[in-house]
Amino acid sequence: MTVAYPPARTVEVFEDVAGVRVPDPYRWLEKETQEVWQWQRRQAELATAAVYAGQDPEAVRDLILACDAGSRPDLPKYASGRWFRVVTPPGGSAPVVVVSDEPLGDGRKVVALAGSGEGEHPPVVSWLAPAPDGRVLALGLCTDGSEHNTIRLVDVASGRQFDGAPEQVLHSAWAGGVSWLPDSTGFYFFALTGTPEEFRQAVFLHRLGGGTEPEPIPVGEGSREYTLVQMSTGSRWAVAAHRVGSPVPVAVRDLSDPDTAWQPFVTGCTGTIAGHVVGDRYIAVTDVDAPRGRVVAIPFDAADPGDPAGWTELVPEGDTVLRSLTPVGEHLYLSEFDRTFARVRILDRSGAVTGEVPLPGRGALAAPFFPLTALATGTPAADFVFAFSTLTSSWGVYRHRPGESEPETLTPPAIVLDAVLEEGEAIAPDGVAVPYHVVRGAGGDPAPVLISAYGAANVPLLPQYQPDLAAFVAAGGVLVQAYLRGGGEFGRDWYLAAHRERKHVRDADLVAVAEHLLATGLTSPDRLALTGGSDGGLMCGIAVTRRPELWRAVLPRAPLLDLIGGTRDPYLDFVIRKAWGDPDDPAEVRRLLGLSPYQLVEPGVFPAVYLQAGATDPRCRPWHARKFAARLQAAQRGEAPILLHVFEDAGHGAATARDVAVAQDAEWLAFLIGTLGLRGVSRPGPT
């Protein structure tokens, strides 16, 4: 296939990073100029035309919409005996907040958010937080897909929006939105102190009817990590949990005495201590001295709370990976991974295990990506309301009451794929077994196979329903979900095995899985594709530049692709220093060069590539995809196309409007259908 790409000039630009001179011939594509926008739009037009050539776009979109009917729901929030949730009417209408006596009851409309958006798409509700007394509702609205959101305050009785809400912009929902004071008079929140590009954040305290002031929490000089303030009704303590991927309760404050300042609590800990305020103790899941996790209690009056010898162990380390705790009435529900599959045990407030929740199958609970975000639980409800799905069935919503044997189904799954789930493993070069799941429908072998993987940031990739991947299976493909080292599926050791100086282990694990699938005959090199997003997009970039012969197609989404250029971006500089290496060290810079896809591009024969990015992405800015696409198009000596589509009004995914997300998924799927020779589109069956 001969493709006439929009011309991309090169420039004589070099970056000096710790004394290492790095050429950057497409630096001009980092800027947001008319020239760049025109080039970007021409690339998008070319990608759309090439992807849908010979296909029916409406049929592909219909399949995406059918699978999207099983999308993960936003679970309701509880306060003062009532449940609050966001309802998005069909047809792209603005979201509505509903309050009801039951988790998913009809209830009544609190507020419609029409007219709050500044663009052509309705606003996205990034988070929802009712006050403990249920009278005031705080919510975060994003209007451009970027995840940057502002606080709105709504009177629940009248639906009227209050004046005087904080003006600060929240960079994302990773710190949970707002944390209400137990008496509902105000809340803490974590927001930007300057522009989003500067990426400086701090904790603020807002009083209803009063002002907003910075909150002096001792988190460490110069830290750019996220902070979430936790409180509990019936307890006088507030805790500041710090670090998004491996949170630790770094500070504590006695709210009963307004003159008492924040005091250091657990400091100097490199592990995770993620829990909740329960009376006069902090009860948490920790990987300190337990790579798979254990549950401990740390007294707030401990002489040295940072010394594990003073902690009380409530649940010891076992064969499963302990992930998080959720307060439910007088109980704590403990979420675990049993070889990636969800398990939930019930603890009383003393920490004794009193039972287990029978789950609907072998799958996953809905949970935030990061442990810190999972700590933003709000007012504990008397019931455990959860969403659950599998790789072959979409999300249902369930309720479990402590003491009852079975959970109640509130909403059953809308989609069940005509497919089976199989388990397998590949052996990495260092002898470690790398697990994967296969979702296979009817059809012969070798089948078109798509590997989906991530392997980074202690984030678990779980056996859960994802509409775009389900649509690929419904169209005749076989999905392989690989659990690479660097992820959070198998505990702290699994995560650290591909962290910082060992990042290359993740890429070796991926190649081991691909080669195993080929060796066992599940697929063939001309029918094997790879996809991943964000850091998984970087994984895709390394795969296409280092082992191009393995793949028929590679599809990076919202990708990070230039580690050297990323050091000039305050947000990515924070991420790279945390997860990759020190850009002030010349040896580390040279190591980063060997892992940075943009710098790895050299002339050669590459598989078909479809790069997808968002114009308002604040994490992996669109210039990563632009620069990589331009360099790869120039280096391509084969006939496979290198396509780029930067979608307008799209970000990193969490706040992208539904109609834009559907368009992204449809084009992504159409590329796979055409490139891999899938049989075409068909609708998955309902439950």
XYZ file of C-alpha atoms in Angstrom:
687
model
C 0.000 0.000 0.000
C 1.510 3.310 -1.076
C 0.530 6.212 1.164
C 1.143 9.882 0.368
C 1.783 11.302 3.820
C 1.533 15.019 4.592
C 5.128 16.299 4.291
C 6.994 16.777 7.566
C 10.126 18.895 7.467
C 13.099 18.208 9.718
C 15.070 20.710 11.785
C 18.627 20.822 13.113
C 17.755 20.746 16.798
C 19.671 18.964 19.533
C 18.763 18.548 23.177
C 21.514 18.491 25.796
C 20.376 16.243 28.651
C 22.951 15.882 31.422
C 25.682 16.364 28.838
C 24.231 13.817 26.397
C 23.532 15.365 22.983
C 20.290 14.049 21.480
C 19.049 14.997 17.972
C 15.399 15.995 17.745
C 14.571 16.478 14.026
C 10.815 16.852 14.540
C 10.902 19.208 17.526
C 8.701 21.675 15.629
C 5.797 19.241 15.993
C 5.759 19.863 19.743
C 4.372 23.350 19.267
C 0.669 24.146 18.952
C 0.842 26.321 15.828
C -1.313 26.711 12.736
C 1.271 24.776 10.719
C 1.168 21.881 13.198
C -2.637 21.886 13.404
C -2.992 21.792 9.631
C -0.500 18.930 9.410
C -2.329 17.117 12.224
C -5.726 17.497 10.513
C -4.351 16.198 7.203
C -2.930 13.173 9.035
C -6.323 12.580 10.661
C -8.147 12.807 7.332
C -5.677 10.379 5.775
C -6.039 7.941 8.697
C -9.843 7.953 8.604
C -9.942 7.432 4.834
C -7.389 4.598 4.957
C -8.965 2.863 7.939
C -12.487 2.784 6.518
C -11.512 1.963 2.928
C -13.752 -0.893 1.813
C -15.710 -0.919 5.076
C -19.054 0.357 6.279
C -18.287 2.958 8.976
C -21.831 2.809 10.345
C -21.641 -0.951 10.800
C -18.409 -0.649 12.749
C -19.828 2.168 14.844
C -22.980 0.148 15.538
C -20.851 -2.716 16.852
C -18.949 -0.344 19.131
C -22.234 1.125 20.402
C -23.647 -2.347 21.012
C -20.631 -3.343 23.092
C -20.570 0.056 24.777
C -23.990 -0.760 26.271
C -22.053 -2.868 28.778
C -19.643 -0.097 29.781
C -18.467 0.167 33.347
C -21.020 2.147 35.384
C -20.315 5.032 37.717
C -21.265 3.652 41.116
C -23.521 5.812 43.323
C -22.228 7.743 46.334
C -23.908 7.434 49.719
C -24.720 10.136 52.268
C -27.335 10.511 55.015
C -29.449 7.527 53.954
C -29.567 8.416 50.250
C -27.642 7.555 47.100
C -26.361 10.061 44.539
C -25.361 9.167 41.002
C -24.774 10.648 37.555
C -27.125 9.614 34.753
C -26.221 10.400 31.155
C -29.327 10.361 28.935
C -29.021 8.790 25.467
C -28.277 10.909 22.444
C -25.383 12.896 23.870
C -27.504 14.970 26.260
C -25.973 16.652 29.293
C -25.525 14.558 32.450
C -28.083 14.664 35.269
C -27.454 14.034 38.965
C -30.135 11.893 40.618
C -30.725 11.196 44.323
C -32.708 8.176 45.506
C -33.345 5.992 48.539
C -31.910 2.943 46.756
C -28.490 2.709 45.036
C -30.023 2.648 41.528
C -33.541 3.822 42.295
C -35.454 6.225 40.041
C -35.336 8.961 42.676
C -35.473 12.593 41.637
C -33.329 14.929 39.618
C -31.036 17.127 41.696
C -29.462 19.100 38.863
C -29.066 18.904 35.103
C -25.683 20.078 33.912
C -26.813 21.404 30.535
C -25.155 24.658 29.638
C -22.164 24.032 31.899
C -19.998 22.941 28.993
C -17.920 25.435 27.041
C -17.484 23.323 23.900
C -19.679 21.347 21.562
C -19.812 18.344 23.927
C -21.648 18.107 27.264
C -19.464 18.412 30.354
C -18.058 15.266 31.917
C -18.552 14.720 35.655
C -15.082 13.742 36.849
C -16.170 12.970 40.427
C -19.144 13.279 42.774
C -19.072 13.889 46.553
C -22.182 14.575 48.678
C -21.660 16.138 52.114
C -22.128 13.710 55.037
C -25.457 15.366 55.948
C -26.642 15.037 52.337
C -27.557 18.720 51.962
C -24.798 19.905 49.619
C -23.364 18.100 46.615
C -19.860 18.787 45.323
C -18.900 17.665 41.850
C -16.072 18.220 39.389
C -16.816 19.226 35.792
C -14.475 18.854 32.829
C -15.439 20.597 29.582
C -12.651 19.726 27.130
C -11.616 16.115 27.758
C -8.395 17.141 29.501
C -9.377 15.826 32.985
C -8.794 19.346 34.360
C -11.958 20.038 36.323
C -13.521 22.722 38.484
C -15.690 22.356 41.573
C -19.438 22.987 41.511
C -21.523 23.114 44.699
C -25.226 22.301 44.493
C -28.014 22.607 47.045
C -29.592 19.139 47.039
C -33.069 20.354 48.042
C -33.428 23.034 45.356
C -30.835 22.080 42.732
C -29.447 25.607 42.885
C -25.720 26.025 42.324
C -24.032 27.966 45.104
C -21.805 30.941 44.481
C -18.400 30.990 46.118
C -17.133 27.560 45.088
C -13.327 27.312 44.998
C -11.802 28.707 41.827
C -8.788 26.390 41.797
C -8.502 23.868 38.958
C -8.088 20.193 39.835
C -5.549 18.487 37.593
C -7.581 15.254 37.615
C -9.771 13.082 39.832
C -6.805 11.077 41.135
C -7.070 12.639 44.613
C -10.784 11.808 44.769
C -12.280 15.269 44.275
C -13.106 16.690 47.702
C -12.972 15.224 51.218
C -15.799 16.567 53.365
C -15.322 17.428 57.018
C -17.429 15.114 59.216
C -19.706 18.033 60.215
C -20.344 19.007 56.532
C -19.104 22.569 57.057
C -16.377 22.352 54.439
C -13.924 20.115 52.658
C -10.302 19.525 51.739
C -9.264 19.231 48.114
C -6.057 18.899 46.076
C -5.662 21.353 43.207
C -3.250 23.235 41.008
C -1.517 26.304 42.373
C -0.682 27.670 38.908
C -1.251 26.652 35.310
C -1.784 22.982 34.415
C 1.441 23.064 32.393
C 3.452 24.003 35.509
C 2.028 21.003 37.397
C 2.276 22.394 40.906
C -0.389 21.188 43.349
C -1.333 21.660 46.997
C -4.062 20.780 49.500
C -6.678 23.466 50.203
C -9.409 23.782 52.828
C -12.711 25.367 51.775
C -15.386 26.429 54.272
C -18.982 26.704 53.053
C -19.941 30.357 53.086
C -16.336 31.262 53.754
C -13.051 31.254 51.908
C -10.467 28.842 50.566
C -6.986 28.624 52.071
C -3.925 26.416 51.492
C -3.601 23.644 54.073
C -0.032 23.268 55.427
C 0.387 19.488 55.351
C 3.977 18.244 55.846
C 4.464 16.010 52.806
C 8.126 16.698 52.111
C 9.900 19.593 50.471
C 9.447 19.802 46.709
C 7.172 16.752 46.390
C 4.970 16.710 43.296
C 3.051 13.638 44.432
C -0.713 13.629 44.988
C -2.237 13.999 48.477
C -5.684 12.907 49.684
C -7.126 13.869 53.080
C -9.125 11.100 54.771
C -11.625 11.418 57.614
C -14.292 9.277 59.206
C -17.581 10.018 60.943
C -17.296 9.212 64.619
C -13.535 9.762 64.693
C -11.681 12.944 65.474
C -8.710 12.151 63.240
C -7.789 13.349 59.765
C -5.049 11.620 57.788
C -3.104 12.841 54.756
C -2.332 9.964 52.379
C 0.501 10.820 50.003
C 1.656 9.232 46.700
C -0.757 8.085 44.024
C 0.706 4.644 43.264
C 2.017 3.648 46.690
C 0.154 5.794 49.237
C 1.388 6.251 52.802
C -0.351 8.132 55.670
C 2.355 10.768 56.059
C 0.526 13.158 58.407
C -2.288 13.175 60.970
C -4.353 15.915 62.636
C -6.687 15.932 65.638
C -9.832 17.691 64.373
C -11.272 18.014 67.878
C -8.761 20.749 68.664
C -8.751 23.565 66.071
C -5.385 24.776 67.374
C -3.661 21.458 66.702
C -1.457 21.401 63.607
C -0.740 18.515 61.265
C 1.854 16.135 62.676
C 4.078 13.662 60.796
C 2.697 10.127 61.013
C 4.338 7.407 58.855
C 7.348 8.888 57.095
C 10.304 7.456 55.222
C 8.323 4.427 54.027
C 8.951 3.293 50.434
C 6.153 0.716 50.469
C 2.359 1.052 50.432
C 0.107 1.623 53.445
C -3.392 2.200 52.060
C -6.238 2.242 54.548
C -8.854 4.200 56.458
C -9.470 5.979 59.747
C -11.263 3.511 62.044
C -11.743 4.952 65.521
C -8.303 5.723 66.937
C -6.418 3.513 64.488
C -5.446 3.571 60.834
C -6.341 0.146 59.401
C -4.580 -0.499 56.114
C -3.388 -2.922 53.486
C 0.392 -2.771 53.367
C 3.162 -4.486 51.431
C 5.745 -3.598 54.085
C 7.322 -6.930 55.053
C 4.664 -8.649 52.889
C 5.010 -8.352 49.075
C 1.501 -9.774 48.531
C 0.027 -7.602 51.260
C -1.290 -7.907 54.813
C -3.754 -5.899 56.889
C -2.388 -3.937 59.843
C -3.636 -1.413 62.413
C -1.496 1.603 63.366
C -2.563 3.534 66.508
C -2.663 7.300 66.097
C -0.987 7.690 69.491
C 1.859 5.282 68.655
C 5.257 6.419 69.934
C 6.794 5.675 66.537
C 4.048 5.014 63.950
C 6.668 4.446 61.234
C 8.071 1.382 63.037
C 6.290 -1.786 61.793
C 7.115 -3.444 65.112
C 4.414 -1.282 66.697
C 1.726 -2.258 64.190
C -0.909 -4.897 64.934
C -1.274 -7.493 62.195
C -4.944 -8.256 61.524
C -4.771 -10.356 58.343
C -1.432 -12.021 57.525
C 0.090 -12.357 54.076
C -1.304 -15.295 52.114
C -1.384 -16.694 48.588
C -3.625 -13.914 47.232
C -2.629 -10.295 46.614
C -4.402 -7.919 48.994
C -5.334 -4.712 47.211
C -7.725 -2.428 49.123
C -10.178 -1.964 51.986
C -13.659 -0.413 51.767
C -15.506 0.720 54.915
C -19.075 -0.644 54.950
C -21.079 0.175 58.068
C -19.247 -1.511 60.942
C -17.257 -3.716 58.585
C -14.331 -3.526 56.182
C -14.506 -5.306 52.818
C -11.095 -6.575 51.695
C -10.481 -6.752 47.929
C -7.927 -9.314 46.733
C -6.515 -10.796 43.513
C -6.387 -14.565 43.210
C -4.219 -14.986 40.086
C -5.818 -11.747 38.808
C -9.406 -12.850 39.618
C -11.309 -10.894 42.278
C -11.961 -12.136 45.785
C -13.681 -10.189 48.598
C -13.496 -11.025 52.295
C -15.320 -9.270 55.145
C -13.630 -8.004 58.307
C -15.225 -6.593 61.435
C -13.808 -3.410 62.992
C -11.406 -5.461 65.125
C -9.909 -6.887 61.945
C -11.269 -10.427 62.292
C -12.365 -12.117 59.045
C -16.082 -12.860 59.328
C -16.978 -14.051 55.837
C -16.538 -13.858 52.067
C -18.703 -12.372 49.308
C -19.748 -14.934 46.667
C -18.954 -13.150 43.400
C -20.921 -13.731 40.160
C -17.992 -15.383 38.356
C -14.265 -15.225 37.673
C -13.641 -11.602 36.888
C -12.940 -8.207 38.404
C -14.471 -5.574 40.632
C -14.649 -2.009 39.372
C -11.896 -0.051 41.083
C -9.776 3.040 40.444
C -6.450 2.563 38.680
C -4.460 3.899 41.611
C -4.533 2.886 45.304
C -4.677 6.539 46.410
C -7.900 7.203 44.472
C -9.484 4.119 46.046
C -9.127 5.778 49.467
C -11.713 8.445 48.535
C -14.691 6.481 49.813
C -16.804 9.281 51.285
C -19.440 8.405 53.891
C -19.535 4.620 54.447
C -22.822 2.972 53.502
C -24.435 0.114 55.399
C -24.255 -2.074 52.269
C -21.423 -3.009 49.924
C -22.459 -1.862 46.436
C -20.067 -2.977 43.725
C -19.745 -3.454 39.981
C -18.393 -6.718 38.590
C -17.587 -8.051 35.120
C -15.548 -10.720 33.341
C -13.638 -10.823 30.089
C -16.701 -12.380 28.442
C -19.591 -10.588 30.204
C -20.179 -6.905 30.798
C -20.628 -4.988 34.031
C -23.399 -5.741 36.470
C -24.093 -3.890 39.717
C -24.618 -5.823 42.945
C -25.300 -5.210 46.635
C -24.091 -7.312 49.540
C -25.369 -6.787 53.057
C -23.110 -7.929 55.891
C -24.451 -11.163 57.295
C -26.245 -12.245 54.120
C -25.012 -15.218 52.117
C -25.548 -13.974 48.552
C -25.274 -10.568 46.887
C -28.360 -8.993 45.334
C -28.296 -8.203 41.620
C -29.236 -4.568 41.059
C -28.388 -4.477 37.343
C -27.445 -7.622 35.390
C -24.781 -7.634 32.673
C -26.088 -6.275 29.372
C -23.628 -8.159 27.141
C -22.412 -11.753 27.059
C -19.879 -12.636 24.376
C -20.110 -15.911 22.481
C -16.605 -16.744 23.664
C -14.685 -18.785 26.208
C -11.905 -17.812 28.600
C -8.672 -19.794 28.679
C -5.515 -19.379 30.749
C -1.913 -19.718 29.630
C 1.607 -18.611 30.401
C 4.816 -17.865 28.553
C 8.335 -18.191 29.919
C 10.365 -14.981 29.961
C 14.110 -15.013 29.182
C 14.930 -15.059 32.925
C 12.719 -18.116 33.471
C 9.739 -16.344 35.044
C 6.266 -17.482 33.944
C 4.224 -14.608 32.481
C 0.461 -15.339 32.670
C -2.084 -14.384 30.054
C -5.780 -14.933 29.338
C -7.262 -15.871 25.967
C -10.791 -14.840 24.970
C -11.697 -16.979 21.980
C -14.914 -17.189 20.006
C -15.971 -19.612 17.300
C -13.581 -19.902 14.368
C -10.558 -21.779 13.148
C -6.859 -21.371 13.854
C -4.625 -19.615 13.227
C -6.896 -16.743 14.227
C -6.350 -12.994 14.163
C -4.967 -12.246 17.643
C -4.717 -8.952 19.502
C -2.439 -8.729 22.535
C -3.519 -6.109 25.075
C -1.010 -5.323 27.821
C 0.297 -2.604 30.131
C 2.813 -3.636 32.804
C 3.602 -0.362 34.576
C 3.087 1.908 37.601
C 1.834 -0.854 39.930
C -1.480 -0.590 38.032
C -3.236 -3.957 37.699
C -4.628 -5.015 34.338
C -7.657 -7.048 35.380
C -9.871 -9.710 33.754
C -12.727 -7.276 33.211
C -15.043 -6.252 30.407
C -13.802 -3.510 28.096
C -16.137 -2.464 25.241
C -13.476 -1.948 22.545
C -11.814 -5.303 23.248
C -15.213 -7.007 23.365
C -16.011 -5.531 19.952
C -12.778 -6.990 18.571
C -13.829 -10.459 19.802
C -17.353 -9.980 18.430
C -15.811 -9.142 15.040
C -14.017 -12.496 14.937
C -10.762 -11.796 16.728
C -9.042 -13.565 19.605
C -8.029 -11.397 22.543
C -4.920 -12.189 24.572
C -4.642 -10.119 27.746
C -1.083 -10.391 29.064
C -0.062 -9.659 32.651
C 3.444 -8.287 32.309
C 5.803 -7.430 35.125
C 5.615 -3.816 36.240
C 1.863 -4.060 36.816
C 0.100 -4.542 40.138
C -1.532 -7.918 39.510
C 0.834 -10.076 41.585
C 2.091 -7.815 44.350
C 5.024 -5.559 45.089
C 7.779 -7.891 43.811
C 6.015 -8.250 40.438
C 5.746 -4.473 40.147
C 9.344 -3.726 41.140
C 10.669 -6.435 38.796
C 10.077 -4.013 35.866
C 10.469 -0.648 37.609
C 13.033 2.085 36.836
C 16.353 0.425 35.935
C 14.508 -2.833 35.200
C 11.898 -1.325 32.863
C 13.255 -3.455 30.000
C 11.872 -6.561 31.727
C 8.342 -5.528 30.746
C 9.319 -5.501 27.064
C 11.017 -8.887 27.304
C 7.867 -10.315 28.919
C 5.775 -9.022 26.020
C 8.052 -10.575 23.400
C 7.978 -13.881 25.309
C 4.169 -13.911 25.166
C 4.114 -13.059 21.436
C 6.685 -15.703 20.535
C 4.844 -18.276 22.651
C 1.571 -17.605 20.826
C 3.333 -18.055 17.493
C 5.178 -21.211 18.601
C 1.998 -22.853 19.878
C 0.097 -22.067 16.683
C -2.557 -19.851 18.220
C -1.812 -17.336 15.487
C 0.699 -16.483 12.776
C 2.936 -13.431 12.257
C 0.626 -12.017 9.596
C -2.341 -12.101 12.010
C -0.817 -10.803 15.267
C -1.513 -7.290 16.563
C -0.623 -5.357 19.694
C -2.320 -2.503 21.525
C -1.738 -0.533 24.715
C -2.357 2.923 26.098
C -0.312 5.557 27.921
C 2.788 3.751 29.255
C 1.383 0.776 27.342
C 1.589 2.995 24.264
C 5.310 3.335 24.940
C 5.449 -0.455 25.186
C 3.890 -0.553 21.702
C 6.470 1.933 20.416
C 9.348 -0.203 21.669
C 7.757 -3.319 20.182
C 7.352 -1.784 16.719
C 10.894 -0.379 16.598
C 12.796 -3.279 18.184
C 10.842 -6.315 16.953
C 8.896 -5.129 13.897
C 8.859 -8.604 12.337
C 6.669 -9.985 15.137
C 3.616 -7.919 14.297
C 1.127 -7.353 11.523
C -0.262 -4.281 13.277
C 0.575 -2.145 16.314
C -1.890 0.347 17.806
C -0.532 2.731 20.485
C -3.223 4.818 22.167
C -2.669 8.082 24.125
C 1.004 7.125 24.053
C 4.154 8.299 25.782
C 6.834 7.971 23.087
C 9.651 10.481 23.735
C 11.259 10.022 27.151
C 13.895 12.663 26.475
C 11.388 15.289 25.344
C 9.199 14.307 28.272
C 11.752 15.730 30.695
C 10.835 19.211 29.398
C 7.206 18.650 30.467
C 6.775 19.202 34.251
C 4.175 16.432 34.562
C 6.171 13.870 32.589
C 9.393 14.936 34.284
C 7.675 13.923 37.554
C 6.604 10.582 36.026
C 9.965 9.809 34.402
C 11.964 10.556 37.554
C 9.588 8.385 39.562
C 9.220 5.382 37.255
C 12.070 5.450 34.724
C 15.259 7.071 35.904
C 17.153 10.242 36.732
C 17.519 12.559 33.704
C 20.268 14.450 35.538
C 22.531 11.374 35.390
C 24.293 10.870 32.007
C 24.332 7.077 32.393
C 20.601 7.096 33.125
C 19.960 9.334 30.101
C 21.765 6.858 27.844
C 19.653 4.054 29.320
C 16.484 6.074 28.677
C 17.571 6.559 25.055
C 17.512 2.788 24.643
C 13.895 2.698 25.835
C 12.489 5.775 24.078
C 10.618 4.821 20.877
C 11.056 8.189 19.149
C 14.819 7.875 19.453
C 14.767 4.170 18.479
C 13.322 4.795 14.996
C 15.724 3.871 12.181
C 15.002 3.090 8.512
C 13.491 -0.357 8.123
C 10.407 -2.409 7.325
C 7.655 -1.833 9.869
C 4.199 -3.349 10.369
C 1.025 -1.322 9.962
C 0.777 1.262 12.738
C -2.244 3.242 13.865
C -1.432 5.954 16.427
C -4.313 7.502 18.323
C -3.968 10.526 20.597
C -6.032 13.303 22.158
C -5.503 16.990 21.449
C -6.181 17.960 25.080
C -4.267 15.121 26.737
C -2.347 16.640 29.704
C -0.423 13.451 30.507
C 0.875 12.184 27.155
C 0.569 15.296 25.044
C -0.297 14.819 21.365
C 3.173 15.830 20.210
C 4.473 12.424 21.310
C 2.316 10.736 18.685
C 2.958 13.469 16.104
C 6.757 13.274 16.345
C 6.854 9.480 16.385
C 4.487 9.208 13.421
C 6.497 11.677 11.347
C 9.774 9.904 12.068
C 8.319 6.452 11.461
C 6.653 7.510 8.205
C 10.003 8.808 6.967
C 11.793 5.614 8.073
C 9.281 3.140 6.612
C 10.801 1.016 3.829
C 7.892 -1.392 3.668
C 4.388 -0.990 2.267
C 2.364 -1.035 5.485
C 0.787 2.325 6.401
C 1.817 4.458 9.378
C -1.348 6.336 10.378
C -1.951 9.065 12.933
C -5.217 10.475 14.263
C -5.176 13.125 16.979
C -8.805 13.540 18.042
C -10.076 16.986 18.977
C -11.731 17.377 22.417
C -10.120 14.130 23.562
C -7.745 13.730 26.464
C -6.124 10.749 28.147
C -9.481 8.956 28.294
C -10.951 9.570 31.730
C -12.853 12.729 30.737
C -13.355 12.257 27.004
C -16.972 12.787 25.917
C -18.809 9.600 24.988
C -19.387 10.472 21.329
C -15.693 11.211 20.867
C -14.718 7.977 22.625
C -17.082 6.000 20.370
C -15.482 7.567 17.282
C -12.021 6.689 18.623
C -12.976 3.077 19.334
C -14.699 2.639 15.969
C -11.695 3.841 13.990
C -9.353 1.699 16.102
C -11.541 -1.361 15.455
C -11.897 -0.644 11.743
C -8.103 -0.560 11.427
C -7.897 -4.010 13.040
C -10.693 -5.426 10.883
C -9.038 -4.268 7.667
C -5.446 -5.057 8.599
C -5.974 -8.482 10.166
C -8.693 -9.633 7.783
C -11.347 -10.151 10.452
C -14.578 -11.656 9.246
C -16.449 -8.397 9.884
C -18.893 -6.973 12.334
C -21.548 -8.831 14.272
C -23.443 -7.950 17.383
C -22.691 -9.640 20.721
C -25.606 -11.386 22.367
C -27.514 -9.864 25.260
C -27.796 -11.589 28.606
